[in-house]
CSV table of C-alpha atoms in Angstrom, one decimal:
chain,number,residue,atom,x,y,z
A,1,UNK,CA,0.0,0.0,0.0
A,2,UNK,CA,1.5,3.4,-0.9
A,3,UNK,CA,2.5,5.8,1.9
A,4,UNK,CA,1.5,9.3,0.9
A,5,UNK,CA,2.9,11.2,3.9
A,6,UNK,CA,6.5,12.4,3.5
A,7,UNK,CA,9.2,11.0,5.7
A,8,UNK,CA,10.2,13.0,8.8
A,9,UNK,CA,13.9,13.6,8.6
A,10,UNK,CA,16.7,15.6,10.3
A,11,UNK,CA,19.8,16.8,8.5
A,12,UNK,CA,23.1,16.0,10.2
A,13,UNK,CA,26.5,17.4,9.2
A,14,UNK,CA,28.5,14.8,7.2
A,15,UNK,CA,26.0,12.0,7.7
A,16,UNK,CA,23.2,13.7,5.7
A,17,UNK,CA,19.5,13.2,5.9
A,18,UNK,CA,18.4,10.8,8.7
A,19,UNK,CA,14.9,9.2,8.7
A,20,UNK,CA,13.2,9.5,12.1
A,21,UNK,CA,9.7,8.7,10.9
A,22,UNK,CA,9.4,5.4,12.8
A,23,UNK,CA,10.7,6.8,16.1
A,24,UNK,CA,8.5,9.7,17.0
A,25,UNK,CA,7.0,8.2,20.2
A,26,UNK,CA,10.5,7.7,21.6
A,27,UNK,CA,11.9,11.0,20.3
A,28,UNK,CA,9.0,12.9,22.0
A,29,UNK,CA,9.8,11.5,25.5
A,30,UNK,CA,11.1,13.9,28.2
A,31,UNK,CA,14.1,11.6,28.7
A,32,UNK,CA,15.1,11.7,25.0
A,33,UNK,CA,14.6,15.5,24.7
A,34,UNK,CA,16.9,16.0,27.7
A,35,UNK,CA,19.7,15.1,25.4
A,36,UNK,CA,19.2,18.4,23.6
A,37,UNK,CA,20.3,20.1,26.8
A,38,UNK,CA,23.5,18.1,27.2
A,39,UNK,CA,26.7,18.9,25.3
A,40,UNK,CA,28.3,16.1,23.4
A,41,UNK,CA,31.9,17.3,24.1
A,42,UNK,CA,31.4,18.9,27.5
A,43,UNK,CA,33.9,21.7,28.1
A,44,UNK,CA,35.9,21.0,24.9
A,45,UNK,CA,33.9,23.8,23.4
A,46,UNK,CA,36.0,26.3,25.4
A,47,UNK,CA,38.9,25.5,23.1
A,48,UNK,CA,36.9,24.5,20.0
A,49,UNK,CA,34.0,27.0,19.8
A,50,UNK,CA,32.1,25.1,17.1
A,51,UNK,CA,32.2,21.9,19.1
A,52,UNK,CA,29.0,22.9,20.9
A,53,UNK,CA,26.8,20.2,19.5
A,54,UNK,CA,24.4,18.3,21.7
A,55,UNK,CA,24.0,14.6,22.6
A,56,UNK,CA,20.7,14.7,20.8
A,57,UNK,CA,22.5,15.7,17.6
A,58,UNK,CA,25.1,13.0,18.1
A,59,UNK,CA,22.3,10.5,18.8
A,60,UNK,CA,20.7,11.3,15.4
A,61,UNK,CA,24.1,10.9,13.8
A,62,UNK,CA,24.4,7.4,15.3
A,63,UNK,CA,20.9,6.6,14.0
A,64,UNK,CA,22.0,7.7,10.5
A,65,UNK,CA,25.1,5.6,10.6
A,66,UNK,CA,23.1,2.6,11.9
A,67,UNK,CA,20.6,2.9,9.1
A,68,UNK,CA,23.3,3.1,6.4
A,69,UNK,CA,25.3,0.3,8.1
A,70,UNK,CA,22.4,-2.0,8.2
A,71,UNK,CA,21.5,-1.4,4.6
A,72,UNK,CA,25.0,-2.3,3.7
A,73,UNK,CA,25.0,-5.5,5.8
A,74,UNK,CA,21.6,-6.6,4.5
A,75,UNK,CA,22.8,-6.1,0.9
A,76,UNK,CA,25.7,-8.5,1.7
A,77,UNK,CA,23.3,-11.1,3.1
A,78,UNK,CA,24.0,-10.7,6.8
A,79,UNK,CA,21.2,-11.7,9.1
A,80,UNK,CA,18.3,-14.0,7.9
A,81,UNK,CA,15.8,-12.0,5.7
A,82,UNK,CA,12.9,-13.0,8.0
A,83,UNK,CA,14.7,-11.3,11.0
A,84,UNK,CA,15.9,-8.1,9.3
A,85,UNK,CA,12.8,-5.9,9.9
A,86,UNK,CA,12.8,-6.5,13.7
A,87,UNK,CA,16.6,-6.3,13.9
A,88,UNK,CA,16.4,-2.9,12.2
A,89,UNK,CA,13.7,-1.6,14.5
A,90,UNK,CA,15.5,-2.8,17.6
A,91,UNK,CA,18.9,-1.5,16.6
A,92,UNK,CA,17.6,1.8,15.5
A,93,UNK,CA,15.9,2.2,18.9
A,94,UNK,CA,19.2,1.2,20.6
A,95,UNK,CA,21.0,3.9,18.6
A,96,UNK,CA,18.6,6.5,19.9
A,97,UNK,CA,18.9,5.5,23.5
A,98,UNK,CA,22.6,4.5,23.7
A,99,UNK,CA,23.6,7.7,25.5
A,100,UNK,CA,20.4,8.4,27.4
A,101,UNK,CA,21.8,7.6,30.8
A,102,UNK,CA,24.5,10.3,30.7
A,103,UNK,CA,24.6,13.1,33.4
A,104,UNK,CA,25.1,16.7,32.5
A,105,UNK,CA,28.6,17.3,31.2
A,106,UNK,CA,29.0,13.6,30.5
A,107,UNK,CA,32.1,11.8,31.5
A,108,UNK,CA,33.6,14.6,33.6
A,109,UNK,CA,30.5,14.6,35.9
A,110,UNK,CA,30.2,10.8,35.8
A,111,UNK,CA,33.7,10.3,37.0
A,112,UNK,CA,33.0,12.5,40.0
A,113,UNK,CA,29.6,11.0,40.8
A,114,UNK,CA,30.9,7.4,40.5
A,115,UNK,CA,33.7,8.3,43.0
A,116,UNK,CA,31.1,9.7,45.3
A,117,UNK,CA,29.1,6.4,45.1
A,118,UNK,CA,31.4,3.6,43.8
A,119,UNK,CA,28.6,1.1,44.0
A,120,UNK,CA,26.2,3.3,42.2
A,121,UNK,CA,25.0,2.9,38.6
A,122,UNK,CA,27.0,4.4,35.7
A,123,UNK,CA,25.4,5.9,32.6
A,124,UNK,CA,25.3,2.5,30.8
A,125,UNK,CA,23.4,0.8,33.6
A,126,UNK,CA,21.1,3.8,34.0
A,127,UNK,CA,20.4,3.8,30.3
A,128,UNK,CA,19.4,0.1,30.3
A,129,UNK,CA,17.2,0.7,33.3
A,130,UNK,CA,15.4,3.6,31.6
A,131,UNK,CA,14.8,1.3,28.5
A,132,UNK,CA,13.2,-1.4,30.6
A,133,UNK,CA,11.0,1.0,32.6
A,134,UNK,CA,10.2,4.6,31.7
A,135,UNK,CA,10.9,4.2,28.0
A,136,UNK,CA,9.5,0.7,27.5
A,137,UNK,CA,6.1,1.9,26.2
A,138,UNK,CA,7.5,4.4,23.8
A,139,UNK,CA,10.0,1.9,22.4
A,140,UNK,CA,7.2,-0.6,21.9
A,141,UNK,CA,5.1,2.0,20.1
A,142,UNK,CA,8.1,2.3,17.6
A,143,UNK,CA,7.8,-1.4,16.9
A,144,UNK,CA,10.9,-2.4,18.9
A,145,UNK,CA,11.2,-4.8,21.8
A,146,UNK,CA,12.4,-3.0,25.0
A,147,UNK,CA,14.1,-6.2,26.4
A,148,UNK,CA,16.0,-6.7,23.2
A,149,UNK,CA,17.0,-3.1,23.1
A,150,UNK,CA,18.3,-3.3,26.6
A,151,UNK,CA,20.3,-6.4,25.7
A,152,UNK,CA,21.8,-4.5,22.7
A,153,UNK,CA,23.1,-1.8,25.1
A,154,UNK,CA,24.8,-4.4,27.3
A,155,UNK,CA,28.5,-4.4,26.1
A,156,UNK,CA,29.2,-7.5,28.2
A,157,UNK,CA,27.3,-9.9,25.9
A,158,UNK,CA,27.7,-10.4,22.1
A,159,UNK,CA,24.6,-9.2,20.3
A,160,UNK,CA,24.0,-7.1,17.2
A,161,UNK,CA,24.1,-4.2,19.6
A,162,UNK,CA,27.9,-4.3,19.3
A,163,UNK,CA,27.4,-2.9,15.8
A,164,UNK,CA,26.6,0.3,17.7
A,165,UNK,CA,28.6,0.1,21.0
A,166,UNK,CA,31.8,-1.6,20.0
A,167,UNK,CA,34.8,0.5,20.9
A,168,UNK,CA,36.8,-1.4,18.3
A,169,UNK,CA,34.6,-0.2,15.4
A,170,UNK,CA,31.0,0.5,16.1
A,171,UNK,CA,28.5,3.0,14.6
A,172,UNK,CA,28.7,5.2,17.7
A,173,UNK,CA,32.5,5.5,17.3
A,174,UNK,CA,32.3,6.2,13.5
A,175,UNK,CA,29.6,8.9,14.1
A,176,UNK,CA,31.4,10.9,16.8
A,177,UNK,CA,34.9,10.7,15.3
A,178,UNK,CA,34.0,12.1,11.9
A,179,UNK,CA,31.6,14.8,13.2
A,180,UNK,CA,33.9,15.8,16.1
A,181,UNK,CA,36.8,16.1,13.7
A,182,UNK,CA,34.9,18.6,11.6
A,183,UNK,CA,33.6,20.6,14.5
A,184,UNK,CA,36.9,20.7,16.4
A,185,UNK,CA,38.7,21.6,13.2
A,186,UNK,CA,41.3,18.9,13.7
A,187,UNK,CA,43.8,18.3,10.8
A,188,UNK,CA,42.4,15.7,8.4
A,189,UNK,CA,43.7,12.5,9.8
A,190,UNK,CA,41.7,9.5,8.9
A,191,UNK,CA,39.6,8.7,5.8
A,192,UNK,CA,37.8,11.5,4.0
A,193,UNK,CA,34.5,9.7,3.9
A,194,UNK,CA,32.8,8.3,7.0
A,195,UNK,CA,31.0,5.5,5.2
A,196,UNK,CA,34.0,3.9,3.5
A,197,UNK,CA,34.5,1.6,6.5
A,198,UNK,CA,30.9,0.3,6.2
A,199,UNK,CA,31.9,-1.7,3.1
A,200,UNK,CA,34.2,-3.9,5.2
A,201,UNK,CA,32.4,-4.0,8.5
A,202,UNK,CA,30.9,-7.5,9.3
A,203,UNK,CA,29.1,-9.1,12.2
A,204,UNK,CA,29.4,-12.8,13.3
A,205,UNK,CA,29.2,-15.0,16.3
A,206,UNK,CA,32.2,-13.2,17.9
A,207,UNK,CA,30.8,-9.7,17.3
A,208,UNK,CA,32.1,-6.9,15.0
A,209,UNK,CA,35.0,-7.5,12.7
A,210,UNK,CA,36.6,-6.0,9.5
A,211,UNK,CA,37.1,-7.8,6.3
A,212,UNK,CA,40.9,-7.8,5.5
A,213,UNK,CA,40.6,-5.6,2.4
A,214,UNK,CA,39.4,-2.9,4.9
A,215,UNK,CA,42.6,-3.0,7.0
A,216,UNK,CA,44.1,0.2,5.6
A,217,UNK,CA,41.0,2.3,6.2
A,218,UNK,CA,40.7,0.7,9.7
A,219,UNK,CA,44.3,1.8,10.4
A,220,UNK,CA,43.5,5.3,9.3
A,221,UNK,CA,40.4,5.4,11.6
A,222,UNK,CA,42.4,4.1,14.6
A,223,UNK,CA,45.0,6.8,14.1
A,224,UNK,CA,42.2,9.3,13.8
A,225,UNK,CA,40.7,8.0,17.1
A,226,UNK,CA,44.0,8.5,18.9
A,227,UNK,CA,44.5,12.0,17.5
A,228,UNK,CA,41.0,13.1,18.6
A,229,UNK,CA,41.3,11.7,22.1
A,230,UNK,CA,44.9,12.9,22.7
A,231,UNK,CA,44.7,16.3,21.0
A,232,UNK,CA,41.1,17.3,21.0
A,233,UNK,CA,39.2,15.7,23.9
A,234,UNK,CA,42.1,15.8,26.3
A,235,UNK,CA,43.7,19.1,25.6
A,236,UNK,CA,45.2,20.6,28.8
A,237,UNK,CA,42.7,23.4,28.9
A,238,UNK,CA,39.8,21.0,28.7
A,239,UNK,CA,41.3,18.7,31.3
A,240,UNK,CA,41.9,21.7,33.6
A,241,UNK,CA,38.3,23.0,33.1
A,242,UNK,CA,36.9,19.6,33.7
A,243,UNK,CA,38.8,19.3,37.0
A,244,UNK,CA,37.6,22.7,38.1
A,245,UNK,CA,34.0,21.6,37.4
A,246,UNK,CA,34.4,18.5,39.5
A,247,UNK,CA,35.9,20.6,42.4
A,248,UNK,CA,33.0,23.1,42.2
A,249,UNK,CA,30.5,20.3,42.3
A,250,UNK,CA,32.1,18.6,45.3
A,251,UNK,CA,32.1,21.8,47.4
A,252,UNK,CA,28.6,22.7,46.4
A,253,UNK,CA,27.2,19.2,47.2
A,254,UNK,CA,29.0,19.0,50.5
A,255,UNK,CA,28.0,22.5,51.6
A,256,UNK,CA,24.4,22.3,50.5
A,257,UNK,CA,23.8,18.5,51.2
A,258,UNK,CA,22.9,17.9,47.5
A,259,UNK,CA,21.6,14.4,46.6
A,260,UNK,CA,23.8,13.1,43.8
A,261,UNK,CA,20.7,11.4,42.2
A,262,UNK,CA,19.4,14.9,41.3
A,263,UNK,CA,22.4,15.5,39.1
A,264,UNK,CA,22.1,12.4,37.0
A,265,UNK,CA,18.9,13.4,35.4
A,266,UNK,CA,19.4,17.2,35.3
A,267,UNK,CA,20.0,19.5,32.4
A,268,UNK,CA,23.4,21.3,32.1
A,269,UNK,CA,21.6,24.6,32.4
A,270,UNK,CA,20.2,23.5,35.8
A,271,UNK,CA,23.6,22.5,37.0
A,272,UNK,CA,25.2,25.8,35.8
A,273,UNK,CA,22.5,27.8,37.6
A,274,UNK,CA,23.0,25.9,40.8
A,275,UNK,CA,26.8,26.5,40.7
A,276,UNK,CA,26.4,30.1,39.6
A,277,UNK,CA,24.0,30.8,42.6
A,278,UNK,CA,25.7,28.5,45.1
A,279,UNK,CA,26.0,29.6,48.7
A,280,UNK,CA,29.7,29.1,48.7
A,281,UNK,CA,31.7,32.0,47.2
A,282,UNK,CA,34.4,29.4,46.3
A,283,UNK,CA,31.9,27.5,44.1
A,284,UNK,CA,30.7,30.7,42.4
A,285,UNK,CA,34.3,31.9,41.7
A,286,UNK,CA,35.3,28.5,40.1
A,287,UNK,CA,32.2,28.5,38.0
A,288,UNK,CA,32.8,32.0,36.8
A,289,UNK,CA,36.3,31.2,35.9
A,290,UNK,CA,35.1,28.3,33.7
A,291,UNK,CA,32.3,30.2,32.2
A,292,UNK,CA,34.0,33.5,31.4
A,293,UNK,CA,37.4,32.2,30.1
A,294,UNK,CA,39.8,32.8,32.9
A,295,UNK,CA,41.6,29.5,32.6
A,296,UNK,CA,44.2,28.3,35.0
A,297,UNK,CA,47.7,27.9,33.6
A,298,UNK,CA,50.3,25.2,34.1
A,299,UNK,CA,53.0,26.1,36.6
A,300,UNK,CA,54.5,22.6,37.1
A,301,UNK,CA,54.4,19.7,34.7
A,302,UNK,CA,55.6,16.2,35.7
A,303,UNK,CA,56.3,14.0,32.7
A,304,UNK,CA,57.8,10.7,31.6
A,305,UNK,CA,61.6,11.2,31.7
A,306,UNK,CA,61.7,10.5,27.9
A,307,UNK,CA,59.1,13.2,27.1
A,308,UNK,CA,60.4,16.4,28.7
A,309,UNK,CA,60.8,18.2,25.4
A,310,UNK,CA,57.1,17.8,24.6
A,311,UNK,CA,56.1,20.6,27.0
A,312,UNK,CA,56.1,24.0,25.4
A,313,UNK,CA,57.5,26.3,27.9
A,314,UNK,CA,59.2,29.1,26.0
A,315,UNK,CA,58.6,32.5,27.8
A,316,UNK,CA,56.3,30.9,30.4
A,317,UNK,CA,56.7,30.6,34.2
A,318,UNK,CA,56.6,26.9,33.9
A,319,UNK,CA,59.0,24.1,35.0
A,320,UNK,CA,59.0,20.5,33.9
A,321,UNK,CA,60.1,17.7,36.0
A,322,UNK,CA,61.0,14.1,35.0
A,323,UNK,CA,59.4,11.1,36.5
A,324,UNK,CA,60.2,7.5,35.7
A,325,UNK,CA,57.4,5.5,34.2
A,326,UNK,CA,56.6,3.6,37.4
A,327,UNK,CA,56.2,6.8,39.4
A,328,UNK,CA,54.0,8.6,36.8
A,329,UNK,CA,51.8,5.6,36.2
A,330,UNK,CA,51.1,5.0,39.8
A,331,UNK,CA,50.1,8.6,40.4
A,332,UNK,CA,47.9,8.7,37.4
A,333,UNK,CA,46.1,5.5,38.4
A,334,UNK,CA,45.6,6.5,42.0
A,335,UNK,CA,44.4,10.0,41.4
A,336,UNK,CA,41.9,9.1,38.7
A,337,UNK,CA,39.5,9.2,41.6
A,338,UNK,CA,38.4,12.9,41.9
A,339,UNK,CA,37.9,12.7,45.6
A,340,UNK,CA,41.5,11.6,46.2
A,341,UNK,CA,42.6,14.4,43.9
A,342,UNK,CA,40.7,17.0,46.0
A,343,UNK,CA,42.6,15.8,49.1
A,344,UNK,CA,45.9,16.1,47.3
A,345,UNK,CA,45.0,19.6,46.1
A,346,UNK,CA,44.1,20.7,49.6
A,347,UNK,CA,47.5,19.4,50.9
A,348,UNK,CA,49.4,21.2,48.1
A,349,UNK,CA,47.3,24.4,48.7
A,350,UNK,CA,48.4,24.4,52.4
A,351,UNK,CA,52.0,23.8,51.3
A,352,UNK,CA,52.0,26.6,48.8
A,353,UNK,CA,49.8,29.0,50.6
A,354,UNK,CA,47.1,29.0,47.8
A,355,UNK,CA,43.4,29.0,48.2
A,356,UNK,CA,41.6,25.8,47.1
A,357,UNK,CA,39.8,27.7,44.2
A,358,UNK,CA,43.1,28.8,42.8
A,359,UNK,CA,44.7,25.5,42.0
A,360,UNK,CA,43.8,22.2,40.4
A,361,UNK,CA,45.8,19.1,39.4
A,362,UNK,CA,44.9,18.2,35.8
A,363,UNK,CA,45.4,14.5,34.9
A,364,UNK,CA,44.8,12.8,31.5
A,365,UNK,CA,44.1,9.1,31.5
A,366,UNK,CA,46.9,6.4,31.3
A,367,UNK,CA,48.5,6.0,27.9
A,368,UNK,CA,46.8,2.7,27.4
A,369,UNK,CA,43.4,4.3,27.5
A,370,UNK,CA,44.3,6.7,24.7
A,371,UNK,CA,45.2,3.8,22.3
A,372,UNK,CA,42.2,2.4,20.4
A,373,UNK,CA,40.8,-1.0,21.1
A,374,UNK,CA,42.1,-3.7,18.8
A,375,UNK,CA,39.9,-4.9,15.8
A,376,UNK,CA,39.4,-8.5,14.6
A,377,UNK,CA,40.3,-9.0,10.9
A,378,UNK,CA,38.6,-11.7,8.9
A,379,UNK,CA,39.0,-12.9,5.3
A,380,UNK,CA,36.3,-12.8,2.6
A,381,UNK,CA,34.9,-16.1,3.8
A,382,UNK,CA,34.6,-14.9,7.4
A,383,UNK,CA,37.5,-16.9,8.8
A,384,UNK,CA,39.5,-15.1,11.5
A,385,UNK,CA,42.9,-13.8,10.2
A,386,UNK,CA,44.3,-11.9,13.2
A,387,UNK,CA,43.9,-8.8,15.3
A,388,UNK,CA,44.8,-5.5,13.5
A,389,UNK,CA,47.7,-4.7,15.8
A,390,UNK,CA,49.2,-8.1,15.2
A,391,UNK,CA,49.2,-7.5,11.5
A,392,UNK,CA,50.3,-3.9,12.1
A,393,UNK,CA,52.8,-4.2,15.0
A,394,UNK,CA,54.4,-0.8,14.5
A,395,UNK,CA,51.0,0.8,14.8
A,396,UNK,CA,50.4,0.0,18.5
A,397,UNK,CA,53.9,0.8,19.5
A,398,UNK,CA,53.8,4.1,17.6
A,399,UNK,CA,50.6,5.1,19.2
A,400,UNK,CA,51.7,4.1,22.7
A,401,UNK,CA,54.8,6.2,22.3
A,402,UNK,CA,52.8,9.2,21.2
A,403,UNK,CA,50.3,8.6,24.0
A,404,UNK,CA,53.2,9.0,26.5
A,405,UNK,CA,53.9,12.4,25.1
A,406,UNK,CA,50.3,13.5,26.0
A,407,UNK,CA,50.5,12.4,29.7
A,408,UNK,CA,51.5,14.9,32.3
A,409,UNK,CA,50.5,15.7,35.9
A,410,UNK,CA,49.9,19.4,35.7
A,411,UNK,CA,49.7,21.8,38.6
A,412,UNK,CA,47.5,24.6,37.3
A,413,UNK,CA,47.1,28.1,38.9
A,414,UNK,CA,46.1,31.6,37.9
A,415,UNK,CA,48.7,33.4,35.9
A,416,UNK,CA,49.6,35.7,38.8
A,417,UNK,CA,50.7,32.7,40.8
A,418,UNK,CA,52.7,30.8,38.2
A,419,UNK,CA,56.1,32.2,39.0
A,420,UNK,CA,55.8,31.4,42.7
A,421,UNK,CA,54.5,27.8,42.1
A,422,UNK,CA,56.9,27.0,39.3
A,423,UNK,CA,59.9,27.1,41.6
A,424,UNK,CA,58.4,24.6,44.1
A,425,UNK,CA,58.6,21.4,42.0
A,426,UNK,CA,60.7,19.4,44.4
A,427,UNK,CA,58.5,20.2,47.4
A,428,UNK,CA,55.3,19.5,45.4
A,429,UNK,CA,56.6,16.1,44.2
A,430,UNK,CA,57.6,15.2,47.8
A,431,UNK,CA,54.1,16.1,49.0
A,432,UNK,CA,52.5,14.0,46.2
A,433,UNK,CA,54.6,11.0,47.2
A,434,UNK,CA,53.7,11.4,50.9
A,435,UNK,CA,50.0,11.7,50.0
A,436,UNK,CA,50.2,8.7,47.8
A,437,UNK,CA,51.8,6.6,50.5
A,438,UNK,CA,49.3,7.7,53.1
A,439,UNK,CA,46.5,6.5,50.9
A,440,UNK,CA,48.1,3.1,50.4
A,441,UNK,CA,48.6,2.4,54.1
């Protein structure tokens, strides 16, 4: 029977026109629309002003990649024909809800909230819970099965959902890398076209893989992934701003007895208003500094002893200190917990005579976390060939070495305090070691 009504579509940069006609009941829910009030790249927009797109926009992009990816797989006879219509409905719904559990400001806020309540649910578990409860009716109206959609979001089991969620090469990864590269204006590393990889992407009993003729485009995307994470998402300004946000939130929550659960489902505008109008002048000052571009600057940088020259310090009140890999790695792992980092900052503030709002320690992740997840390579008959980094051994070693150049423990302060702090590297390092040992005992 002919369908006379036009399709409902949204236009997404790079991806093109995305058909949302079958998903209106889900899109019209309060939970989905909250994504329009959450930034996809959090505070990265402070260094890349055009990277102010929302999680809602990103979600539509993932839907578009999912639709194109499934068309490609179906044309190559993946999945039994009788199952394809339902798989399409379930996977498209999963694409729309894959990020729905995120708190405002995404991973920056989540790292803090998870430290506050280590046994609490993260954004993945919260998203699955919403699918099974609040969103179940809307998902059913779209012709999808809520239980299947929930399974597709679970990264611990092999389902077609890995086509979306796989960190090795999923539709989510493809969507955010290519759009974020455009909006952060990163140099053109990686393939020119986002959809080239879909010609080689396959799904089997072991999950997502790449046909061996696609190894070169896969290498290019993995290098692009590393470049985006190390030089766009984890730029030192963004890491410093994120750490300030965590500190402001902690002081606000402790001084005003805020329930962390309120934050998980809030809009970013709500959180900004709460911090801007907080009772604590320290919270207000930190929030103003983030909001009105008064960034803290690096006074001390502790780096791998082989990477000292990677710090640009010409004309700056900045000193760089060498740490052996064992030292630096143990500190980065320990102080990933924002609450531990706050205690260390308070200790250093007392040592240096600096107010808590005037100093943060900015930490990137460990080098291993900047290197992309390995990808299975199969031949044209679907037989396993090997992992990409086995076939490309210099690739992983090269990226690991470059990752080390991105890792530094930075003591960041207002410009007026840089000179004073930059001369205290020995004392600061001794205090970090003392604090570390006290936490291990």
